[in-house]
Amino acid sequence: MSAHEVYGTHPEYIAEVLGHLGKDVLLLSYEEQRRFASVSLNRFGAIGSARLDWHGAEVVERRDAFDGEALAALLRIHAGPDELVVVFWDNLAVPSIALPASLAARHAEAILGECYACWFLLTDSGILIEFQDGEGLTTGRPPADENGARQTTG
């Protein structure tokens, strides 16, 4: 099965968080997910199966805390309240979502409760936040593309 065929086939895995977020959350299509991934996740190498290799990236901040309060604080510091945040899960079967940063901060604990690893792309600033359960949060800018450009989606 291809990634396209698997993508988003199990939205029920995040049903609880979708219930908290309501109508202000968007489920991304495969094409939308790939577009956002191309300016963020896809620019990193991987360490293991679900950890980004931050070498070559600009790390802005690392936090040992790995809870909703720490994530909410990072979102409030690095995102405008209306900035769009894309949440990538550690499983392609779960559709990525997009929502306002203020809503993501308000429901950060519920979002983190759905996974062991996930990533938050702040689309205007190009900042990426990596969450690894039990290990903390890393905030930074993805490495430049092969042409040396740092792209944002906003």
JSON list of C-alpha atoms in Angstrom, two decimals:
[
{"chain": "A", "resi": 1, "resn": "MET", "atom": "CA", "xyz": [0.00, 0.00, 0.00]},
{"chain": "A", "resi": 2, "resn": "SER", "atom": "CA", "xyz": [1.25, 3.48, -0.81]},
{"chain": "A", "resi": 3, "resn": "ALA", "atom": "CA", "xyz": [1.41, 6.35, 1.66]},
{"chain": "A", "resi": 4, "resn": "HIS", "atom": "CA", "xyz": [-1.39, 8.04, -0.29]},
{"chain": "A", "resi": 5, "resn": "GLU", "atom": "CA", "xyz": [-3.63, 4.99, 0.16]},
{"chain": "A", "resi": 6, "resn": "VAL", "atom": "CA", "xyz": [-2.92, 4.75, 3.91]},
{"chain": "A", "resi": 7, "resn": "TYR", "atom": "CA", "xyz": [-3.04, 8.46, 4.72]},
{"chain": "A", "resi": 8, "resn": "GLY", "atom": "CA", "xyz": [-5.98, 9.55, 6.85]},
{"chain": "A", "resi": 9, "resn": "THR", "atom": "CA", "xyz": [-7.71, 6.18, 6.94]},
{"chain": "A", "resi": 10, "resn": "HIS", "atom": "CA", "xyz": [-8.07, 6.26, 10.74]},
{"chain": "A", "resi": 11, "resn": "PRO", "atom": "CA", "xyz": [-9.36, 9.65, 11.91]},
{"chain": "A", "resi": 12, "resn": "GLU", "atom": "CA", "xyz": [-11.06, 7.83, 14.78]},
{"chain": "A", "resi": 13, "resn": "TYR", "atom": "CA", "xyz": [-7.63, 7.64, 16.47]},
{"chain": "A", "resi": 14, "resn": "ILE", "atom": "CA", "xyz": [-7.95, 11.38, 17.15]},
{"chain": "A", "resi": 15, "resn": "ALA", "atom": "CA", "xyz": [-11.72, 11.50, 17.61]},
{"chain": "A", "resi": 16, "resn": "GLU", "atom": "CA", "xyz": [-11.45, 12.74, 21.19]},
{"chain": "A", "resi": 17, "resn": "VAL", "atom": "CA", "xyz": [-9.21, 15.67, 20.31]},
{"chain": "A", "resi": 18, "resn": "LEU", "atom": "CA", "xyz": [-11.37, 16.49, 17.27]},
{"chain": "A", "resi": 19, "resn": "GLY", "atom": "CA", "xyz": [-14.34, 16.65, 19.64]},
{"chain": "A", "resi": 20, "resn": "HIS", "atom": "CA", "xyz": [-12.49, 19.22, 21.79]},
{"chain": "A", "resi": 21, "resn": "LEU", "atom": "CA", "xyz": [-11.45, 21.31, 18.79]},
{"chain": "A", "resi": 22, "resn": "GLY", "atom": "CA", "xyz": [-14.84, 21.45, 17.10]},
{"chain": "A", "resi": 23, "resn": "LYS", "atom": "CA", "xyz": [-15.48, 23.16, 13.80]},
{"chain": "A", "resi": 24, "resn": "ASP", "atom": "CA", "xyz": [-12.30, 25.26, 13.95]},
{"chain": "A", "resi": 25, "resn": "VAL", "atom": "CA", "xyz": [-10.08, 22.33, 12.99]},
{"chain": "A", "resi": 26, "resn": "LEU", "atom": "CA", "xyz": [-9.42, 21.20, 9.43]},
{"chain": "A", "resi": 27, "resn": "LEU", "atom": "CA", "xyz": [-8.54, 17.65, 8.45]},
{"chain": "A", "resi": 28, "resn": "LEU", "atom": "CA", "xyz": [-5.89, 17.94, 5.76]},
{"chain": "A", "resi": 29, "resn": "SER", "atom": "CA", "xyz": [-6.00, 16.01, 2.51]},
{"chain": "A", "resi": 30, "resn": "TYR", "atom": "CA", "xyz": [-2.98, 13.95, 1.54]},
{"chain": "A", "resi": 31, "resn": "GLU", "atom": "CA", "xyz": [-1.88, 16.64, -0.92]},
{"chain": "A", "resi": 32, "resn": "GLU", "atom": "CA", "xyz": [-2.18, 19.39, 1.71]},
{"chain": "A", "resi": 33, "resn": "GLN", "atom": "CA", "xyz": [-0.27, 17.29, 4.23]},
{"chain": "A", "resi": 34, "resn": "ARG", "atom": "CA", "xyz": [2.53, 16.66, 1.72]},
{"chain": "A", "resi": 35, "resn": "ARG", "atom": "CA", "xyz": [2.75, 20.38, 0.89]},
{"chain": "A", "resi": 36, "resn": "PHE", "atom": "CA", "xyz": [3.22, 21.34, 4.53]},
{"chain": "A", "resi": 37, "resn": "ALA", "atom": "CA", "xyz": [5.59, 18.42, 5.12]},
{"chain": "A", "resi": 38, "resn": "SER", "atom": "CA", "xyz": [7.75, 19.54, 2.19]},
{"chain": "A", "resi": 39, "resn": "VAL", "atom": "CA", "xyz": [8.67, 22.80, 3.98]},
{"chain": "A", "resi": 40, "resn": "SER", "atom": "CA", "xyz": [9.11, 21.20, 7.38]},
{"chain": "A", "resi": 41, "resn": "LEU", "atom": "CA", "xyz": [9.37, 17.49, 8.24]},
{"chain": "A", "resi": 42, "resn": "ASN", "atom": "CA", "xyz": [10.78, 16.39, 4.89]},
{"chain": "A", "resi": 43, "resn": "ARG", "atom": "CA", "xyz": [13.79, 18.65, 5.31]},
{"chain": "A", "resi": 44, "resn": "PHE", "atom": "CA", "xyz": [15.07, 16.65, 8.27]},
{"chain": "A", "resi": 45, "resn": "GLY", "atom": "CA", "xyz": [16.91, 13.39, 8.42]},
{"chain": "A", "resi": 46, "resn": "ALA", "atom": "CA", "xyz": [15.49, 10.81, 10.78]},
{"chain": "A", "resi": 47, "resn": "ILE", "atom": "CA", "xyz": [16.93, 9.21, 13.88]},
{"chain": "A", "resi": 48, "resn": "GLY", "atom": "CA", "xyz": [15.11, 5.94, 14.33]},
{"chain": "A", "resi": 49, "resn": "SER", "atom": "CA", "xyz": [11.58, 5.81, 13.05]},
{"chain": "A", "resi": 50, "resn": "ALA", "atom": "CA", "xyz": [9.99, 8.92, 14.54]},
{"chain": "A", "resi": 51, "resn": "ARG", "atom": "CA", "xyz": [12.65, 11.38, 15.69]},
{"chain": "A", "resi": 52, "resn": "LEU", "atom": "CA", "xyz": [14.02, 14.30, 13.70]},
{"chain": "A", "resi": 53, "resn": "ASP", "atom": "CA", "xyz": [17.75, 14.82, 13.29]},
{"chain": "A", "resi": 54, "resn": "TRP", "atom": "CA", "xyz": [18.15, 18.49, 14.17]},
{"chain": "A", "resi": 55, "resn": "HIS", "atom": "CA", "xyz": [21.70, 18.75, 12.79]},
{"chain": "A", "resi": 56, "resn": "GLY", "atom": "CA", "xyz": [21.71, 21.51, 10.18]},
{"chain": "A", "resi": 57, "resn": "ALA", "atom": "CA", "xyz": [18.57, 23.07, 11.61]},
{"chain": "A", "resi": 58, "resn": "GLU", "atom": "CA", "xyz": [18.34, 26.22, 13.70]},
{"chain": "A", "resi": 59, "resn": "VAL", "atom": "CA", "xyz": [17.28, 25.10, 17.18]},
{"chain": "A", "resi": 60, "resn": "VAL", "atom": "CA", "xyz": [15.57, 27.99, 18.92]},
{"chain": "A", "resi": 61, "resn": "GLU", "atom": "CA", "xyz": [14.64, 26.32, 22.20]},
{"chain": "A", "resi": 62, "resn": "ARG", "atom": "CA", "xyz": [14.61, 22.95, 23.95]},
{"chain": "A", "resi": 63, "resn": "ARG", "atom": "CA", "xyz": [12.41, 22.13, 26.92]},
{"chain": "A", "resi": 64, "resn": "ASP", "atom": "CA", "xyz": [12.67, 19.06, 29.12]},
{"chain": "A", "resi": 65, "resn": "ALA", "atom": "CA", "xyz": [8.97, 19.33, 29.94]},
{"chain": "A", "resi": 66, "resn": "PHE", "atom": "CA", "xyz": [6.73, 17.26, 27.69]},
{"chain": "A", "resi": 67, "resn": "ASP", "atom": "CA", "xyz": [3.22, 18.20, 28.71]},
{"chain": "A", "resi": 68, "resn": "GLY", "atom": "CA", "xyz": [0.44, 20.40, 27.44]},
{"chain": "A", "resi": 69, "resn": "GLU", "atom": "CA", "xyz": [1.48, 23.35, 29.58]},
{"chain": "A", "resi": 70, "resn": "ALA", "atom": "CA", "xyz": [4.97, 23.40, 28.03]},
{"chain": "A", "resi": 71, "resn": "LEU", "atom": "CA", "xyz": [3.57, 23.10, 24.50]},
{"chain": "A", "resi": 72, "resn": "ALA", "atom": "CA", "xyz": [1.02, 25.85, 25.14]},
{"chain": "A", "resi": 73, "resn": "ALA", "atom": "CA", "xyz": [3.80, 28.13, 26.38]},
{"chain": "A", "resi": 74, "resn": "LEU", "atom": "CA", "xyz": [5.86, 27.50, 23.24]},
{"chain": "A", "resi": 75, "resn": "LEU", "atom": "CA", "xyz": [2.89, 28.19, 21.01]},
{"chain": "A", "resi": 76, "resn": "ARG", "atom": "CA", "xyz": [2.16, 31.45, 22.82]},
{"chain": "A", "resi": 77, "resn": "ILE", "atom": "CA", "xyz": [5.81, 32.55, 22.50]},
{"chain": "A", "resi": 78, "resn": "HIS", "atom": "CA", "xyz": [6.43, 31.58, 18.89]},
{"chain": "A", "resi": 79, "resn": "ALA", "atom": "CA", "xyz": [3.05, 31.87, 17.14]},
{"chain": "A", "resi": 80, "resn": "GLY", "atom": "CA", "xyz": [0.64, 34.68, 16.57]},
{"chain": "A", "resi": 81, "resn": "PRO", "atom": "CA", "xyz": [-2.84, 33.91, 18.01]},
{"chain": "A", "resi": 82, "resn": "ASP", "atom": "CA", "xyz": [-4.35, 33.53, 14.54]},
{"chain": "A", "resi": 83, "resn": "GLU", "atom": "CA", "xyz": [-1.36, 31.77, 13.01]},
{"chain": "A", "resi": 84, "resn": "LEU", "atom": "CA", "xyz": [-2.24, 28.45, 11.45]},
{"chain": "A", "resi": 85, "resn": "VAL", "atom": "CA", "xyz": [-0.66, 25.41, 13.09]},
{"chain": "A", "resi": 86, "resn": "VAL", "atom": "CA", "xyz": [-0.41, 22.08, 11.29]},
{"chain": "A", "resi": 87, "resn": "VAL", "atom": "CA", "xyz": [-0.19, 19.00, 13.50]},
{"chain": "A", "resi": 88, "resn": "PHE", "atom": "CA", "xyz": [1.56, 15.98, 12.03]},
{"chain": "A", "resi": 89, "resn": "TRP", "atom": "CA", "xyz": [1.06, 12.69, 13.88]},
{"chain": "A", "resi": 90, "resn": "ASP", "atom": "CA", "xyz": [3.56, 9.85, 14.09]},
{"chain": "A", "resi": 91, "resn": "ASN", "atom": "CA", "xyz": [1.26, 7.66, 11.97]},
{"chain": "A", "resi": 92, "resn": "LEU", "atom": "CA", "xyz": [0.19, 8.50, 8.40]},
{"chain": "A", "resi": 93, "resn": "ALA", "atom": "CA", "xyz": [-3.08, 6.65, 8.94]},
{"chain": "A", "resi": 94, "resn": "VAL", "atom": "CA", "xyz": [-4.10, 9.56, 11.18]},
{"chain": "A", "resi": 95, "resn": "PRO", "atom": "CA", "xyz": [-4.88, 12.68, 9.14]},
{"chain": "A", "resi": 96, "resn": "SER", "atom": "CA", "xyz": [-2.89, 15.81, 9.88]},
{"chain": "A", "resi": 97, "resn": "ILE", "atom": "CA", "xyz": [-4.92, 18.73, 11.17]},
{"chain": "A", "resi": 98, "resn": "ALA", "atom": "CA", "xyz": [-4.70, 22.50, 10.89]},
{"chain": "A", "resi": 99, "resn": "LEU", "atom": "CA", "xyz": [-6.02, 24.94, 13.48]},
{"chain": "A", "resi": 100, "resn": "PRO", "atom": "CA", "xyz": [-5.37, 28.40, 14.92]},
{"chain": "A", "resi": 101, "resn": "ALA", "atom": "CA", "xyz": [-2.42, 28.56, 17.31]},
{"chain": "A", "resi": 102, "resn": "SER", "atom": "CA", "xyz": [-4.60, 29.92, 20.11]},
{"chain": "A", "resi": 103, "resn": "LEU", "atom": "CA", "xyz": [-6.86, 26.88, 19.85]},
{"chain": "A", "resi": 104, "resn": "ALA", "atom": "CA", "xyz": [-3.88, 24.51, 19.76]},
{"chain": "A", "resi": 105, "resn": "ALA", "atom": "CA", "xyz": [-2.49, 26.17, 22.91]},
{"chain": "A", "resi": 106, "resn": "ARG", "atom": "CA", "xyz": [-5.84, 25.94, 24.69]},
{"chain": "A", "resi": 107, "resn": "HIS", "atom": "CA", "xyz": [-6.13, 22.20, 23.93]},
{"chain": "A", "resi": 108, "resn": "ALA", "atom": "CA", "xyz": [-2.44, 21.29, 24.02]},
{"chain": "A", "resi": 109, "resn": "GLU", "atom": "CA", "xyz": [-2.88, 18.64, 26.71]},
{"chain": "A", "resi": 110, "resn": "ALA", "atom": "CA", "xyz": [-5.61, 16.85, 24.73]},
{"chain": "A", "resi": 111, "resn": "ILE", "atom": "CA", "xyz": [-3.53, 16.97, 21.53]},
{"chain": "A", "resi": 112, "resn": "LEU", "atom": "CA", "xyz": [-0.46, 15.51, 23.21]},
{"chain": "A", "resi": 113, "resn": "GLY", "atom": "CA", "xyz": [-2.61, 12.85, 24.85]},
{"chain": "A", "resi": 114, "resn": "GLU", "atom": "CA", "xyz": [-3.25, 11.34, 21.41]},
{"chain": "A", "resi": 115, "resn": "CYS", "atom": "CA", "xyz": [0.33, 10.31, 20.55]},
{"chain": "A", "resi": 116, "resn": "TYR", "atom": "CA", "xyz": [3.88, 9.48, 21.57]},
{"chain": "A", "resi": 117, "resn": "ALA", "atom": "CA", "xyz": [5.40, 11.79, 18.97]},
{"chain": "A", "resi": 118, "resn": "CYS", "atom": "CA", "xyz": [4.00, 14.64, 16.89]},
{"chain": "A", "resi": 119, "resn": "TRP", "atom": "CA", "xyz": [5.12, 17.85, 15.24]},
{"chain": "A", "resi": 120, "resn": "PHE", "atom": "CA", "xyz": [3.63, 21.34, 15.06]},
{"chain": "A", "resi": 121, "resn": "LEU", "atom": "CA", "xyz": [4.38, 23.58, 12.08]},
{"chain": "A", "resi": 122, "resn": "LEU", "atom": "CA", "xyz": [3.71, 27.27, 12.64]},
{"chain": "A", "resi": 123, "resn": "THR", "atom": "CA", "xyz": [2.92, 28.19, 9.07]},
{"chain": "A", "resi": 124, "resn": "ASP", "atom": "CA", "xyz": [3.63, 31.93, 9.12]},
{"chain": "A", "resi": 125, "resn": "SER", "atom": "CA", "xyz": [6.94, 31.81, 10.97]},
{"chain": "A", "resi": 126, "resn": "GLY", "atom": "CA", "xyz": [8.16, 28.48, 9.64]},
{"chain": "A", "resi": 127, "resn": "ILE", "atom": "CA", "xyz": [8.87, 27.29, 13.19]},
{"chain": "A", "resi": 128, "resn": "LEU", "atom": "CA", "xyz": [8.56, 23.56, 13.91]},
{"chain": "A", "resi": 129, "resn": "ILE", "atom": "CA", "xyz": [7.98, 22.10, 17.37]},
{"chain": "A", "resi": 130, "resn": "GLU", "atom": "CA", "xyz": [8.80, 18.42, 17.90]},
{"chain": "A", "resi": 131, "resn": "PHE", "atom": "CA", "xyz": [7.15, 16.51, 20.75]},
{"chain": "A", "resi": 132, "resn": "GLN", "atom": "CA", "xyz": [8.63, 13.23, 21.96]},
{"chain": "A", "resi": 133, "resn": "ASP", "atom": "CA", "xyz": [6.74, 11.74, 24.92]},
{"chain": "A", "resi": 134, "resn": "GLY", "atom": "CA", "xyz": [9.00, 11.44, 27.93]},
{"chain": "A", "resi": 135, "resn": "GLU", "atom": "CA", "xyz": [11.77, 13.45, 26.32]},
{"chain": "A", "resi": 136, "resn": "GLY", "atom": "CA", "xyz": [10.59, 16.99, 25.82]},
{"chain": "A", "resi": 137, "resn": "LEU", "atom": "CA", "xyz": [9.98, 19.57, 23.14]},
{"chain": "A", "resi": 138, "resn": "THR", "atom": "CA", "xyz": [12.38, 20.97, 20.56]},
{"chain": "A", "resi": 139, "resn": "THR", "atom": "CA", "xyz": [11.57, 24.19, 18.74]},
{"chain": "A", "resi": 140, "resn": "GLY", "atom": "CA", "xyz": [13.41, 25.44, 15.68]},
{"chain": "A", "resi": 141, "resn": "ARG", "atom": "CA", "xyz": [13.50, 26.18, 11.99]},
{"chain": "A", "resi": 142, "resn": "PRO", "atom": "CA", "xyz": [13.82, 23.35, 9.47]},
{"chain": "A", "resi": 143, "resn": "PRO", "atom": "CA", "xyz": [17.02, 23.12, 7.46]},
{"chain": "A", "resi": 144, "resn": "ALA", "atom": "CA", "xyz": [17.13, 25.09, 4.22]},
{"chain": "A", "resi": 145, "resn": "ASP", "atom": "CA", "xyz": [16.09, 23.31, 1.03]},
{"chain": "A", "resi": 146, "resn": "GLU", "atom": "CA", "xyz": [18.66, 22.14, -1.52]},
{"chain": "A", "resi": 147, "resn": "ASN", "atom": "CA", "xyz": [18.78, 25.69, -2.95]},
{"chain": "A", "resi": 148, "resn": "GLY", "atom": "CA", "xyz": [19.57, 27.17, 0.45]},
{"chain": "A", "resi": 149, "resn": "ALA", "atom": "CA", "xyz": [16.13, 28.77, 0.87]},
{"chain": "A", "resi": 150, "resn": "ARG", "atom": "CA", "xyz": [14.06, 28.62, 4.01]},
{"chain": "A", "resi": 151, "resn": "GLN", "atom": "CA", "xyz": [10.46, 28.53, 2.92]},
{"chain": "A", "resi": 152, "resn": "THR", "atom": "CA", "xyz": [7.35, 29.18, 4.88]},
{"chain": "A", "resi": 153, "resn": "THR", "atom": "CA", "xyz": [3.85, 28.35, 3.81]},
{"chain": "A", "resi": 154, "resn": "GLY", "atom": "CA", "xyz": [2.29, 31.64, 4.81]}
]
